[in-house]
XYZ file of C-alpha atoms in Angstrom:
214
model
C 104.211 81.983 58.829
C 101.839 79.695 57.361
C 104.421 79.102 54.120
C 105.087 75.400 53.460
C 102.143 73.874 55.033
C 101.038 71.093 53.311
C 97.318 71.768 51.667
C 95.526 69.386 54.348
C 96.926 71.558 57.091
C 95.886 74.820 55.344
C 92.122 73.027 55.138
C 92.113 72.317 58.846
C 93.158 76.077 59.311
C 90.520 77.493 57.206
C 87.949 75.611 59.164
C 88.784 76.879 62.103
C 89.162 80.525 60.758
C 87.021 83.404 60.722
C 87.128 86.816 58.826
C 86.759 89.960 61.134
C 85.798 93.154 59.204
C 86.674 96.333 60.628
C 85.703 99.903 59.794
C 88.166 102.680 60.970
C 88.307 103.232 64.714
C 86.870 99.399 64.946
C 87.952 97.742 67.954
C 89.328 94.373 67.411
C 89.642 93.419 71.216
C 90.074 95.108 74.274
C 92.227 94.981 77.496
C 91.222 92.151 79.770
C 89.447 90.326 76.999
C 90.409 86.605 76.676
C 92.515 85.799 73.417
C 90.431 83.437 70.882
C 93.063 82.728 68.752
C 95.734 84.173 66.439
C 94.961 87.436 64.382
C 96.564 88.026 61.119
C 95.901 91.421 59.195
C 95.033 90.646 55.758
C 94.290 94.467 54.691
C 94.481 97.688 56.520
C 96.202 98.373 59.672
C 95.721 98.170 63.474
C 97.333 99.850 66.460
C 97.979 98.265 69.503
C 97.898 100.369 72.491
C 97.507 100.934 76.077
C 95.001 103.276 78.005
C 95.114 105.038 81.047
C 91.904 105.350 83.421
C 92.687 109.090 82.498
C 92.176 108.608 79.128
C 95.759 109.037 77.688
C 97.032 106.150 75.146
C 100.676 104.662 74.633
C 100.791 103.077 71.222
C 103.297 100.035 71.531
C 103.056 98.734 68.107
C 101.229 99.307 64.437
C 100.561 96.358 62.674
C 100.401 96.038 58.606
C 99.116 93.918 56.282
C 100.392 90.228 56.704
C 101.654 90.674 60.290
C 99.996 88.765 63.122
C 99.272 89.387 66.743
C 98.065 87.239 69.902
C 100.790 84.695 69.818
C 101.856 85.286 73.318
C 98.557 85.559 74.915
C 97.330 82.409 73.312
C 100.582 80.428 74.616
C 100.503 81.850 77.970
C 96.613 81.733 78.009
C 96.545 85.284 79.292
C 94.133 87.858 78.347
C 95.009 90.786 76.303
C 97.165 93.630 78.388
C 96.227 96.281 75.507
C 93.703 96.833 72.756
C 93.750 96.873 68.944
C 91.974 99.482 66.807
C 91.584 99.731 63.270
C 93.603 102.795 61.694
C 91.578 102.245 58.649
C 89.249 99.757 56.765
C 90.711 96.680 58.028
C 90.205 92.992 57.512
C 91.532 90.348 60.002
C 91.765 86.432 59.793
C 91.293 85.086 63.158
C 92.639 81.510 63.603
C 91.101 79.645 66.397
C 93.750 79.259 69.276
C 93.317 75.417 69.448
C 94.078 75.007 65.865
C 97.353 76.877 66.506
C 98.367 74.802 69.481
C 97.313 71.701 67.499
C 99.847 72.533 64.494
C 102.421 73.755 66.742
C 102.454 70.401 68.569
C 102.410 68.536 65.164
C 104.730 70.745 62.826
C 108.167 71.971 64.185
C 108.735 73.928 61.188
C 105.334 76.025 61.842
C 106.610 76.290 65.585
C 109.945 77.537 64.646
C 108.322 80.330 62.240
C 105.996 81.369 65.033
C 108.748 81.508 67.695
C 110.745 83.372 65.075
C 108.215 85.821 64.590
C 107.762 86.356 68.527
C 111.773 86.863 68.476
C 111.779 89.354 66.259
C 109.000 91.344 67.674
C 110.528 90.940 71.277
C 113.828 92.235 69.429
C 112.090 95.341 68.240
C 110.455 96.212 71.564
C 114.372 96.079 72.999
C 115.441 98.400 70.658
C 112.271 100.632 71.107
C 112.943 100.480 74.859
C 116.732 101.395 74.497
C 115.445 104.362 72.332
C 113.054 105.831 74.866
C 115.596 105.646 77.744
C 119.172 106.310 76.000
C 118.022 108.302 73.073
C 117.203 111.775 71.853
C 114.028 112.170 70.225
C 116.020 112.701 66.835
C 117.738 109.406 67.339
C 114.173 107.546 67.783
C 112.903 109.290 64.636
C 116.152 108.399 62.317
C 115.937 104.693 63.788
C 112.207 104.631 62.879
C 112.830 105.838 59.346
C 115.707 103.525 59.139
C 113.616 100.877 60.201
C 110.706 101.997 57.700
C 113.315 102.390 54.692
C 114.508 98.722 55.045
C 110.873 97.584 55.293
C 109.495 99.365 52.044
C 112.767 99.865 50.148
C 115.071 97.350 51.135
C 118.983 97.338 50.276
C 118.490 100.763 48.418
C 120.695 103.853 49.499
C 117.849 106.497 48.671
C 114.365 105.871 49.329
C 110.902 106.935 49.851
C 109.281 106.507 53.269
C 105.614 106.969 53.401
C 104.046 107.687 56.564
C 101.608 104.752 56.837
C 100.019 105.640 60.400
C 98.639 109.166 61.339
C 101.688 111.320 62.716
C 100.319 111.428 66.545
C 99.898 107.589 66.185
C 103.571 107.472 65.066
C 104.591 109.739 67.841
C 102.933 107.608 70.703
C 104.672 104.581 69.106
C 108.211 106.333 69.743
C 107.335 107.862 72.892
C 107.027 111.315 71.557
C 104.314 114.284 71.623
C 102.784 114.890 68.169
C 104.193 118.445 68.291
C 107.559 117.490 69.126
C 107.623 114.791 66.519
C 106.757 117.100 63.679
C 109.344 119.669 65.045
C 111.966 116.813 64.888
C 110.796 116.125 61.509
C 110.939 119.900 60.657
C 114.523 120.229 62.388
C 116.204 116.929 60.505
C 114.738 118.322 57.049
C 116.240 121.752 57.620
C 119.673 119.859 58.240
C 119.111 118.063 54.921
C 118.595 114.647 56.337
C 115.699 114.032 54.065
C 113.101 116.124 52.218
C 109.011 115.979 53.416
C 106.507 115.920 50.444
C 103.089 115.328 52.464
C 103.222 111.931 54.028
C 106.401 110.748 51.970
C 109.652 111.346 53.496
C 112.422 111.048 50.655
C 115.645 110.056 51.839
C 118.799 110.630 49.554
C 121.212 108.882 51.455
C 120.128 105.962 53.958
C 123.977 106.141 54.879
C 123.674 109.674 56.095
C 120.920 108.414 58.512
C 122.721 106.011 59.881
C 125.631 108.136 60.616
C 123.432 110.570 62.393
C 123.120 107.905 64.916
C 126.607 107.439 65.459
């Protein structure tokens, strides 16, 4: 997002930024809080989730190093509709909203990259919604693994996908119970789609996973 910004722009953003250090299970923000600016994960991992009054939780996103959050709330001047919690020790760069809005106004290239990132996230959420409503649990898991393989080992026919978040968090992200998620992984492994070694999913043929969705 900050690629190709002149040095002066980077300095202005640095002056308007602060570092937030979170231990595992630490909270970055809560539902209903005002958005102070743009959050960028420098290292670690965050889950973004909704919580019900009964205590149940629905994970809507898992943010990795390099990913950002808060663009929509910042541009719409709306409070957070979800909460964000660290899944491990995490460092987040928080850039003040006024600095981001000023940069959007004077730098079309930055504005384009910001919109591109938001559009990609919306596209992925639409894919997820389609999966929740129209696809089986197995199809959701295959789609998830294909997406992870494309990110972790792009353009490779074989891949090793590491489950970077706890299975319960991934299951919630896919709208599955943890037990059903584990059973699907076991069944797909028995069918020869991949082999499971701890947290690593060894995929011999990405093409076969794609055929499993046909």
